[in-house]
Amino acid sequence: MALIDFSDDYFMKQALQEAVKAIDAGEVPIGAVVVCDNQVIGRGHNLIETLTDSTAHAEMQAFTSAMEYLGGKYLDECILYVTLEPCTMCAGAAYWSRLAKLVFGASDTRRGYREMAGNVLYPKTEVVKGVMKIECSKLLKEFFSAKRNGSA
């Protein structure tokens, strides 16, 4: 039996799979997974258009799923993997959940929490940025390029 390498890349690939589900649903391709003890306990992708809910971000979907799984409101032993740097709302939700670690792929220089609000994360939250950033960025660029060209 082969051992699984539970690296940041391994879990970011799962977040990317969620982002592809978003594309299939006509949503902006952002995906997220919440991991605890090397197990995915929450998944999510953007559902803003589907639910006509501007708060239905990938991170929020993954947080809700993970909290239901754990039966509690804190994710202080969990890691969020998300393909795009969270916005201020999602970073705030990470704060309230006491998230242990945030790992994101592409930076969001326009709407990311670091640009909009600085560090709004829980003081103990570790941050790792740029994991698989090329793949994460490429998915977004291709999606918006197709939108501009009318083929999406």
N, CA and C atoms as an extended XYZ file, in Angstrom:
456
Properties=species:S:1:pos:R:3:atomname:S:1:resname:S:1:resid:I:1 pbc="F F F"
N         0.838       -1.180        0.000 N   MET     1
C         0.000        0.000        0.000 CA  MET     1
C         0.887        1.248        0.000 C   MET     1
N         0.630        2.154       -0.925 N   ALA     2
C         1.423        3.382       -1.044 CA  ALA     2
C         1.010        4.382        0.038 C   ALA     2
N         1.992        5.058        0.581 N   LEU     3
C         1.713        6.097        1.556 CA  LEU     3
C         1.290        7.374        0.843 C   LEU     3
N         0.317        8.051        1.404 N   ILE     4
C        -0.150        9.318        0.838 CA  ILE     4
C         0.682       10.441        1.432 C   ILE     4
N         1.135       11.328        0.572 N   ASP     5
C         1.889       12.499        1.005 CA  ASP     5
C         0.888       13.620        1.291 C   ASP     5
N         0.554       13.805        2.562 N   PHE     6
C        -0.428       14.814        2.950 CA  PHE     6
C         0.223       16.198        3.003 C   PHE     6
N         0.690       16.650        1.856 N   SER     7
C         1.348       17.953        1.753 CA  SER     7
C         0.316       19.039        1.464 C   SER     7
N         0.776       20.283        1.523 N   ASP     8
C        -0.107       21.387        1.147 CA  ASP     8
C        -0.570       21.234       -0.300 C   ASP     8
N         0.307       20.780       -1.180 N   ASP     9
C        -0.080       20.561       -2.584 CA  ASP     9
C        -1.200       19.529       -2.697 C   ASP     9
N        -1.110       18.471       -1.928 N   TYR    10
C        -2.122       17.402       -1.964 CA  TYR    10
C        -3.509       17.979       -1.678 C   TYR    10
N        -3.608       18.771       -0.624 N   PHE    11
C        -4.924       19.315       -0.259 CA  PHE    11
C        -5.341       20.481       -1.155 C   PHE    11
N        -4.355       21.247       -1.678 N   MET    12
C        -4.710       22.317       -2.607 CA  MET    12
C        -5.282       21.723       -3.889 C   MET    12
N        -4.807       20.573       -4.300 N   LYS    13
C        -5.380       19.902       -5.485 CA  LYS    13
C        -6.857       19.591       -5.248 C   LYS    13
N        -7.206       19.244       -4.025 N   GLN    14
C        -8.615       18.985       -3.719 CA  GLN    14
C        -9.436       20.279       -3.760 C   GLN    14
N        -8.825       21.373       -3.303 N   ALA    15
C        -9.501       22.671       -3.404 CA  ALA    15
C        -9.685       23.048       -4.878 C   ALA    15
N        -8.693       22.750       -5.706 N   LEU    16
C        -8.806       23.006       -7.146 CA  LEU    16
C        -9.931       22.180       -7.769 C   LEU    16
N       -10.126       20.956       -7.302 N   GLN    17
C       -11.244       20.139       -7.795 CA  GLN    17
C       -12.578       20.806       -7.463 C   GLN    17
N       -12.654       21.411       -6.289 N   GLU    18
C       -13.861       22.155       -5.925 CA  GLU    18
C       -14.052       23.364       -6.849 C   GLU    18
N       -12.951       24.028       -7.189 N   ALA    19
C       -13.033       25.184       -8.092 CA  ALA    19
C       -13.572       24.772       -9.458 C   ALA    19
N       -13.198       23.596       -9.925 N   VAL    20
C       -13.715       23.091      -11.211 CA  VAL    20
C       -15.219       22.846      -11.107 C   VAL    20
N       -15.689       22.379       -9.954 N   LYS    21
C       -17.135       22.208       -9.750 CA  LYS    21
C       -17.850       23.556       -9.872 C   LYS    21
N       -17.192       24.609       -9.394 N   ALA    22
C       -17.782       25.948       -9.504 CA  ALA    22
C       -17.951       26.338      -10.967 C   ALA    22
N       -16.924       26.077      -11.786 N   ILE    23
C       -17.014       26.382      -13.217 CA  ILE    23
C       -18.197       25.640      -13.827 C   ILE    23
N       -18.314       24.359      -13.497 N   ASP    24
C       -19.401       23.537      -14.038 CA  ASP    24
C       -20.777       24.082      -13.655 C   ASP    24
N       -20.835       24.808      -12.523 N   ALA    25
C       -22.096       25.398      -12.057 CA  ALA    25
C       -22.262       26.841      -12.529 C   ALA    25
N       -21.329       27.325      -13.370 N   GLY    26
C       -21.410       28.689      -13.866 CA  GLY    26
C       -20.963       29.730      -12.851 C   GLY    26
N       -20.153       29.313      -11.906 N   GLU    27
C       -19.670       30.181      -10.824 CA  GLU    27
C       -18.200       30.533      -11.041 C   GLU    27
N       -17.748       31.593      -10.390 N   VAL    28
C       -16.333       31.946      -10.399 CA  VAL    28
C       -15.572       30.790       -9.749 C   VAL    28
N       -14.511       30.307      -10.391 N   PRO    29
C       -13.829       29.088       -9.932 CA  PRO    29
C       -12.941       29.284       -8.705 C   PRO    29
N       -13.569       29.264       -7.565 N   ILE    30
C       -12.845       29.281       -6.292 CA  ILE    30
C       -13.325       28.069       -5.509 C   ILE    30
N       -12.358       27.325       -4.977 N   GLY    31
C       -12.673       26.129       -4.213 CA  GLY    31
C       -11.937       26.124       -2.890 C   GLY    31
N       -12.509       25.409       -1.926 N   ALA    32
C       -11.921       25.350       -0.595 CA  ALA    32
C       -12.188       23.996        0.043 C   ALA    32
N       -11.234       23.576        0.884 N   VAL    33
C       -11.436       22.403        1.727 CA  VAL    33
C       -10.907       22.716        3.119 C   VAL    33
N       -11.563       22.152        4.121 N   VAL    34
C       -11.099       22.245        5.507 CA  VAL    34
C       -10.589       20.867        5.893 C   VAL    34
N        -9.388       20.856        6.465 N   VAL    35
C        -8.712       19.604        6.806 CA  VAL    35
C        -8.438       19.563        8.301 C   VAL    35
N        -8.689       18.399        8.898 N   CYS    36
C        -8.367       18.163       10.298 CA  CYS    36
C        -7.757       16.769       10.399 C   CYS    36
N        -6.592       16.677       10.990 N   ASP    37
C        -5.890       15.388       11.120 CA  ASP    37
C        -5.755       14.675        9.774 C   ASP    37
N        -5.354       15.417        8.754 N   ASN    38
C        -5.140       14.897        7.399 CA  ASN    38
C        -6.392       14.308        6.757 C   ASN    38
N        -7.549       14.754        7.203 N   GLN    39
C        -8.819       14.318        6.620 CA  GLN    39
C        -9.627       15.544        6.222 C   GLN    39
N       -10.150       15.530        5.002 N   VAL    40
C       -11.027       16.612        4.562 CA  VAL    40
C       -12.363       16.455        5.277 C   VAL    40
N       -12.731       17.489        6.039 N   ILE    41
C       -13.996       17.445        6.793 CA  ILE    41
C       -15.005       18.475        6.290 C   ILE    41
N       -14.574       19.309        5.351 N   GLY    42
C       -15.471       20.300        4.773 CA  GLY    42
C       -15.011       20.661        3.374 C   GLY    42
N       -15.951       20.811        2.477 N   ARG    43
C       -15.653       21.185        1.091 CA  ARG    43
C       -16.593       22.293        0.674 C   ARG    43
N       -16.110       23.099       -0.264 N   GLY    44
C       -16.996       24.130       -0.777 CA  GLY    44
C       -16.441       24.776       -2.032 C   GLY    44
N       -17.347       25.292       -2.815 N   HIS    45
C       -16.996       26.114       -3.970 CA  HIS    45
C       -18.024       27.238       -4.042 C   HIS    45
N       -17.693       28.249       -4.803 N   ASN    46
C       -18.608       29.382       -4.903 CA  ASN    46
C       -19.997       28.925       -5.320 C   ASN    46
N       -20.996       29.457       -4.648 N   LEU    47
C       -22.405       29.199       -4.974 CA  LEU    47
C       -23.193       30.503       -5.016 C   LEU    47
N       -22.504       31.594       -5.269 N   ILE    48
C       -23.107       32.923       -5.231 CA  ILE    48
C       -24.250       33.050       -6.242 C   ILE    48
N       -23.998       32.668       -7.475 N   GLU    49
C       -25.027       32.766       -8.525 CA  GLU    49
C       -26.125       31.736       -8.309 C   GLU    49
N       -25.743       30.531       -7.963 N   THR    50
C       -26.701       29.442       -7.764 CA  THR    50
C       -27.708       29.763       -6.666 C   THR    50
N       -27.201       30.295       -5.555 N   LEU    51
C       -28.058       30.583       -4.405 CA  LEU    51
C       -28.544       32.031       -4.364 C   LEU    51
N       -28.112       32.829       -5.342 N   THR    52
C       -28.338       34.285       -5.326 CA  THR    52
C       -28.071       34.845       -3.930 C   THR    52
N       -26.858       34.550       -3.467 N   ASP    53
C       -26.429       34.922       -2.121 CA  ASP    53
C       -24.987       35.400       -2.199 C   ASP    53
N       -24.767       36.679       -2.001 N   SER    54
C       -23.419       37.234       -2.135 CA  SER    54
C       -22.460       36.742       -1.055 C   SER    54
N       -22.967       36.061       -0.034 N   THR    55
C       -22.092       35.515        1.007 CA  THR    55
C       -21.759       34.037        0.793 C   THR    55
N       -22.225       33.458       -0.282 N   ALA    56
C       -22.039       32.017       -0.526 CA  ALA    56
C       -20.672       31.715       -1.149 C   ALA    56
N       -19.627       32.232       -0.517 N   HIS    57
C       -18.254       31.998       -0.982 CA  HIS    57
C       -17.818       30.569       -0.657 C   HIS    57
N       -16.822       30.101       -1.377 N   ALA    58
C       -16.294       28.747       -1.195 CA  ALA    58
C       -15.897       28.494        0.258 C   ALA    58
N       -15.206       29.468        0.852 N   GLU    59
C       -14.738       29.310        2.234 CA  GLU    59
C       -15.912       29.146        3.195 C   GLU    59
N       -16.948       29.946        3.005 N   MET    60
C       -18.104       29.895        3.898 CA  MET    60
C       -18.788       28.527        3.797 C   MET    60
N       -18.874       27.994        2.571 N   GLN    61
C       -19.467       26.667        2.382 CA  GLN    61
C       -18.633       25.604        3.094 C   GLN    61
N       -17.314       25.706        2.950 N   ALA    62
C       -16.422       24.730        3.582 CA  ALA    62
C       -16.461       24.845        5.105 C   ALA    62
N       -16.495       26.077        5.631 N   PHE    63
C       -16.578       26.270        7.081 CA  PHE    63
C       -17.852       25.633        7.637 C   PHE    63
N       -18.980       25.914        6.998 N   THR    64
C       -20.261       25.377        7.469 CA  THR    64
C       -20.233       23.855        7.481 C   THR    64
N       -19.723       23.272        6.417 N   SER    65
C       -19.634       21.814        6.313 CA  SER    65
C       -18.741       21.237        7.406 C   SER    65
N       -17.592       21.858        7.632 N   ALA    66
C       -16.645       21.372        8.642 CA  ALA    66
C       -17.230       21.491       10.048 C   ALA    66
N       -17.895       22.598       10.332 N   MET    67
C       -18.473       22.798       11.658 CA  MET    67
C       -19.594       21.801       11.919 C   MET    67
N       -20.380       21.509       10.889 N   GLU    68
C       -21.418       20.487       11.031 CA  GLU    68
C       -20.782       19.135       11.317 C   GLU    68
N       -19.701       18.813       10.614 N   TYR    69
C       -18.998       17.548       10.813 CA  TYR    69
C       -18.483       17.441       12.245 C   TYR    69
N       -17.860       18.524       12.739 N   LEU    70
C       -17.277       18.519       14.077 CA  LEU    70
C       -18.314       18.679       15.188 C   LEU    70
N       -19.461       19.238       14.842 N   GLY    71
C       -20.481       19.488       15.849 CA  GLY    71
C       -20.119       20.644       16.763 C   GLY    71
N       -19.344       21.605       16.228 N   GLY    72
C       -18.937       22.756       17.022 CA  GLY    72
C       -18.588       23.925       16.138 C   GLY    72
N       -18.367       25.081       16.753 N   LYS    73
C       -18.136       26.300       15.987 CA  LYS    73
C       -16.671       26.666       15.822 C   LYS    73
N       -15.757       25.915       16.419 N   TYR    74
C       -14.346       26.256       16.330 CA  TYR    74
C       -13.571       25.286       15.434 C   TYR    74
N       -12.677       25.868       14.653 N   LEU    75
C       -11.814       25.101       13.750 CA  LEU    75
C       -10.354       25.293       14.171 C   LEU    75
N       -10.133       25.329       15.471 N   ASP    76
C        -8.807       25.650       15.996 CA  ASP    76
C        -7.771       24.547       15.830 C   ASP    76
N        -8.178       23.421       15.284 N   GLU    77
C        -7.232       22.351       14.957 CA  GLU    77
C        -7.294       22.035       13.464 C   GLU    77
N        -7.820       22.970       12.693 N   CYS    78
C        -8.084       22.734       11.276 CA  CYS    78
C        -7.305       23.687       10.368 C   CYS    78
N        -7.172       23.252        9.124 N   ILE    79
C        -6.503       24.027        8.086 CA  ILE    79
C        -7.494       24.285        6.961 C   ILE    79
N        -7.568       25.524        6.512 N   LEU    80
C        -8.365       25.869        5.334 CA  LEU    80
C        -7.427       25.988        4.148 C   LEU    80
N        -7.713       25.242        3.092 N   TYR    81
C        -7.024       25.358        1.810 CA  TYR    81
C        -7.996       26.004        0.848 C   TYR    81
N        -7.592       27.117        0.246 N   VAL    82
C        -8.480       27.828       -0.675 CA  VAL    82
C        -7.656       28.326       -1.857 C   VAL    82
N        -8.247       28.272       -3.039 N   THR    83
C        -7.507       28.581       -4.265 CA  THR    83
C        -7.206       30.060       -4.433 C   THR    83
N        -7.984       30.934       -3.797 N   LEU    84
C        -7.767       32.380       -3.882 CA  LEU    84
C        -7.751       32.961       -2.479 C   LEU    84
N        -6.878       33.914       -2.260 N   GLU    85
C        -6.808       34.597       -0.967 CA  GLU    85
C        -8.212       35.023       -0.533 C   GLU    85
N        -8.593       34.713        0.692 N   PRO    86
C        -9.936       35.067        1.158 CA  PRO    86
C       -10.188       36.575        1.186 C   PRO    86
N       -11.440       36.921        1.000 N   CYS    87
C       -11.859       38.314        1.153 CA  CYS    87
C       -11.957       38.628        2.649 C   CYS    87
N       -12.276       39.857        2.966 N   THR    88
C       -12.388       40.276        4.358 CA  THR    88
C       -13.490       39.502        5.089 C   THR    88
N       -14.610       39.255        4.437 N   MET    89
C       -15.699       38.512        5.071 CA  MET    89
C       -15.246       37.109        5.457 C   MET    89
N       -14.587       36.432        4.533 N   CYS    90
C       -14.154       35.058        4.799 CA  CYS    90
C       -13.017       35.015        5.813 C   CYS    90
N       -12.140       36.006        5.769 N   ALA    91
C       -11.080       36.094        6.780 CA  ALA    91
C       -11.701       36.346        8.153 C   ALA    91
N       -12.753       37.155        8.195 N   GLY    92
C       -13.464       37.380        9.450 CA  GLY    92
C       -14.097       36.103        9.984 C   GLY    92
N       -14.676       35.319        9.085 N   ALA    93
C       -15.245       34.029        9.493 CA  ALA    93
C       -14.148       33.102       10.012 C   ALA    93
N       -12.980       33.150        9.365 N   ALA    94
C       -11.835       32.355        9.839 CA  ALA    94
C       -11.436       32.810       11.240 C   ALA    94
N       -11.477       34.125       11.476 N   TYR    95
C       -11.173       34.662       12.806 CA  TYR    95
C       -12.127       34.087       13.848 C   TYR    95
N       -13.429       34.183       13.579 N   TRP    96
C       -14.426       33.742       14.553 CA  TRP    96
C       -14.372       32.238       14.776 C   TRP    96
N       -13.909       31.494       13.782 N   SER    97
C       -13.802       30.041       13.941 CA  SER    97
C       -12.494       29.632       14.613 C   SER    97
N       -11.603       30.615       14.812 N   ARG    98
C       -10.277       30.369       15.416 CA  ARG    98
C        -9.447       29.396       14.580 C   ARG    98
N        -9.530       29.538       13.281 N   LEU    99
C        -8.826       28.668       12.344 CA  LEU    99
C        -7.345       28.559       12.703 C   LEU    99
N        -6.827       27.334       12.703 N   ALA   100
C        -5.418       27.112       13.054 CA  ALA   100
C        -4.477       27.570       11.948 C   ALA   100
N        -4.860       27.294       10.690 N   LYS   101
C        -3.944       27.584        9.585 CA  LYS   101
C        -4.747       27.883        8.322 C   LYS   101
N        -4.286       28.869        7.576 N   LEU   102
C        -4.858       29.242        6.282 CA  LEU   102
C        -3.790       29.032        5.220 C   LEU   102
N        -4.144       28.283        4.182 N   VAL   103
C        -3.250       28.067        3.050 CA  VAL   103
C        -4.007       28.498        1.802 C   VAL   103
N        -3.456       29.471        1.063 N   PHE   104
C        -4.126       29.875       -0.172 CA  PHE   104
C        -3.172       29.850       -1.349 C   PHE   104
N        -3.774       29.745       -2.529 N   GLY   105
C        -3.000       29.680       -3.759 CA  GLY   105
C        -2.693       31.054       -4.306 C   GLY   105
N        -3.607       31.585       -5.089 N   ALA   106
C        -3.412       32.884       -5.732 CA  ALA   106
C        -3.711       34.019       -4.768 C   ALA   106
N        -2.909       35.071       -4.854 N   SER   107
C        -3.179       36.289       -4.082 CA  SER   107
C        -4.267       37.089       -4.792 C   SER   107
N        -5.056       37.813       -4.020 N   ASP   108
C        -6.082       38.700       -4.578 CA  ASP   108
C        -5.691       40.128       -4.225 C   ASP   108
N        -5.027       40.775       -5.166 N   THR   109
C        -4.494       42.112       -4.907 CA  THR   109
C        -5.572       43.199       -4.923 C   THR   109
N        -6.792       42.844       -5.303 N   ARG   110
C        -7.884       43.820       -5.323 CA  ARG   110
C        -8.854       43.653       -4.165 C   ARG   110
N        -9.227       42.419       -3.886 N   ARG   111
C       -10.273       42.184       -2.889 CA  ARG   111
C        -9.848       41.245       -1.757 C   ARG   111
N        -8.590       40.858       -1.723 N   GLY   112
C        -8.108       39.978       -0.665 CA  GLY   112
C        -8.077       40.687        0.677 C   GLY   112
N        -8.166       39.909        1.739 N   TYR   113
C        -8.225       40.501        3.073 CA  TYR   113
C        -6.986       41.316        3.405 C   TYR   113
N        -5.821       40.926        2.892 N   ARG   114
C        -4.592       41.656        3.230 CA  ARG   114
C        -4.618       43.059        2.636 C   ARG   114
N        -5.180       43.206        1.453 N   GLU   115
C        -5.269       44.519        0.791 CA  GLU   115
C        -6.391       45.367        1.402 C   GLU   115
N        -7.501       44.729        1.681 N   MET   116
C        -8.687       45.459        2.144 CA  MET   116
C        -8.662       45.790        3.632 C   MET   116
N        -8.113       44.891        4.437 N   ALA   117
C        -8.255       45.074        5.883 CA  ALA   117
C        -6.998       44.749        6.688 C   ALA   117
N        -5.939       44.354        6.037 N   GLY   118
C        -4.753       43.956        6.796 CA  GLY   118
C        -4.973       42.600        7.440 C   GLY   118
N        -4.334       42.370        8.555 N   ASN   119
C        -4.472       41.074        9.203 CA  ASN   119
C        -5.682       41.054       10.121 C   ASN   119
N        -6.743       40.423        9.654 N   VAL   120
C        -7.953       40.290       10.452 CA  VAL   120
C        -8.134       38.852       10.941 C   VAL   120
N        -7.116       38.046       10.778 N   LEU   121
C        -7.194       36.657       11.199 CA  LEU   121
C        -6.971       36.522       12.700 C   LEU   121
N        -7.386       35.400       13.243 N   TYR   122
C        -7.163       35.076       14.642 CA  TYR   122
C        -5.652       35.112       14.906 C   TYR   122
N        -5.220       35.650       16.037 N   PRO   123
C        -3.781       35.828       16.283 CA  PRO   123
C        -2.931       34.558       16.149 C   PRO   123
N        -3.507       33.395       16.423 N   LYS   124
C        -2.743       32.147       16.347 CA  LYS   124
C        -2.819       31.483       14.974 C   LYS   124
N        -3.552       32.068       14.040 N   THR   125
C        -3.694       31.470       12.714 CA  THR   125
C        -2.400       31.630       11.923 C   THR   125
N        -1.858       30.512       11.491 N   GLU   126
C        -0.670       30.500       10.633 CA  GLU   126
C        -1.129       30.699        9.191 C   GLU   126
N        -0.362       31.423        8.398 N   VAL   127
C        -0.720       31.671        7.000 CA  VAL   127
C         0.401       31.195        6.085 C   VAL   127
N         0.004       30.431        5.065 N   VAL   128
C         0.920       30.003        4.007 CA  VAL   128
C         0.291       30.455        2.696 C   VAL   128
N         1.030       31.251        1.937 N   LYS   129
C         0.475       31.763        0.678 CA  LYS   129
C         1.275       31.247       -0.507 C   LYS   129
N         0.616       31.225       -1.659 N   GLY   130
C         1.293       30.874       -2.901 CA  GLY   130
C         1.393       29.399       -3.208 C   GLY   130
N         0.650       28.542       -2.503 N   VAL   131
C         0.690       27.102       -2.786 CA  VAL   131
C        -0.058       26.837       -4.091 C   VAL   131
N         0.655       26.313       -5.064 N   MET   132
C         0.106       26.031       -6.399 CA  MET   132
C        -0.513       27.288       -7.023 C   MET   132
N         0.127       28.430       -6.790 N   LYS   133
C        -0.438       29.707       -7.248 CA  LYS   133
C        -0.579       29.767       -8.759 C   LYS   133
N         0.299       29.124       -9.497 N   ILE   134
C         0.207       29.154      -10.962 CA  ILE   134
C        -1.067       28.454      -11.418 C   ILE   134
N        -1.337       27.264      -10.882 N   GLU   135
C        -2.531       26.518      -11.254 CA  GLU   135
C        -3.803       27.251      -10.819 C   GLU   135
N        -3.768       27.798       -9.620 N   CYS   136
C        -4.938       28.526       -9.102 CA  CYS   136
C        -5.222       29.777       -9.934 C   CYS   136
N        -4.176       30.530      -10.249 N   SER   137
C        -4.328       31.749      -11.056 CA  SER   137
C        -4.799       31.429      -12.465 C   SER   137
N        -4.242       30.367      -13.035 N   LYS   138
C        -4.581       29.986      -14.404 CA  LYS   138
C        -6.077       29.685      -14.540 C   LYS   138
N        -6.622       28.982      -13.591 N   LEU   139
C        -8.044       28.643      -13.624 CA  LEU   139
C        -8.902       29.913      -13.640 C   LEU   139
N        -8.560       30.867      -12.798 N   LEU   140
C        -9.303       32.131      -12.744 CA  LEU   140
C        -9.132       32.935      -14.033 C   LEU   140
N        -7.891       33.044      -14.523 N   LYS   141
C        -7.631       33.806      -15.746 CA  LYS   141
C        -8.375       33.216      -16.934 C   LYS   141
N        -8.366       31.894      -17.060 N   GLU   142
C        -9.075       31.245      -18.176 CA  GLU   142
C       -10.576       31.470      -18.077 C   GLU   142
N       -11.114       31.416      -16.867 N   PHE   143
C       -12.540       31.625      -16.662 CA  PHE   143
C       -12.947       33.039      -17.090 C   PHE   143
N       -12.206       34.041      -16.599 N   PHE   144
C       -12.583       35.427      -16.918 CA  PHE   144
C       -12.277       35.777      -18.377 C   PHE   144
N       -11.279       35.167      -18.964 N   SER   145
C       -11.002       35.359      -20.376 CA  SER   145
C       -12.158       34.824      -21.223 C   SER   145
N       -12.648       33.645      -20.853 N   ALA   146
C       -13.783       33.060      -21.561 CA  ALA   146
C       -15.036       33.924      -21.391 C   ALA   146
N       -15.230       34.480      -20.211 N   LYS   147
C       -16.361       35.377      -19.959 CA  LYS   147
C       -16.304       36.606      -20.872 C   LYS   147
N       -15.105       37.214      -20.948 N   ARG   148
C       -14.933       38.413      -21.781 CA  ARG   148
C       -15.145       38.103      -23.254 C   ARG   148
N       -14.769       36.899      -23.661 N   ASN   149
C       -14.910       36.502      -25.064 CA  ASN   149
C       -16.278       35.933      -25.379 C   ASN   149
N       -17.132       35.851      -24.368 N   GLY   150
C       -18.502       35.364      -24.585 CA  GLY   150
C       -18.608       33.863      -24.729 C   GLY   150
N       -17.563       33.110      -24.381 N   SER   151
C       -17.633       31.652      -24.538 CA  SER   151
C       -17.882       30.942      -23.219 C   SER   151
N       -18.225       31.687      -22.173 N   ALA   152
C       -18.536       31.045      -20.884 CA  ALA   152
C       -19.931       31.405      -20.444 C   ALA   152
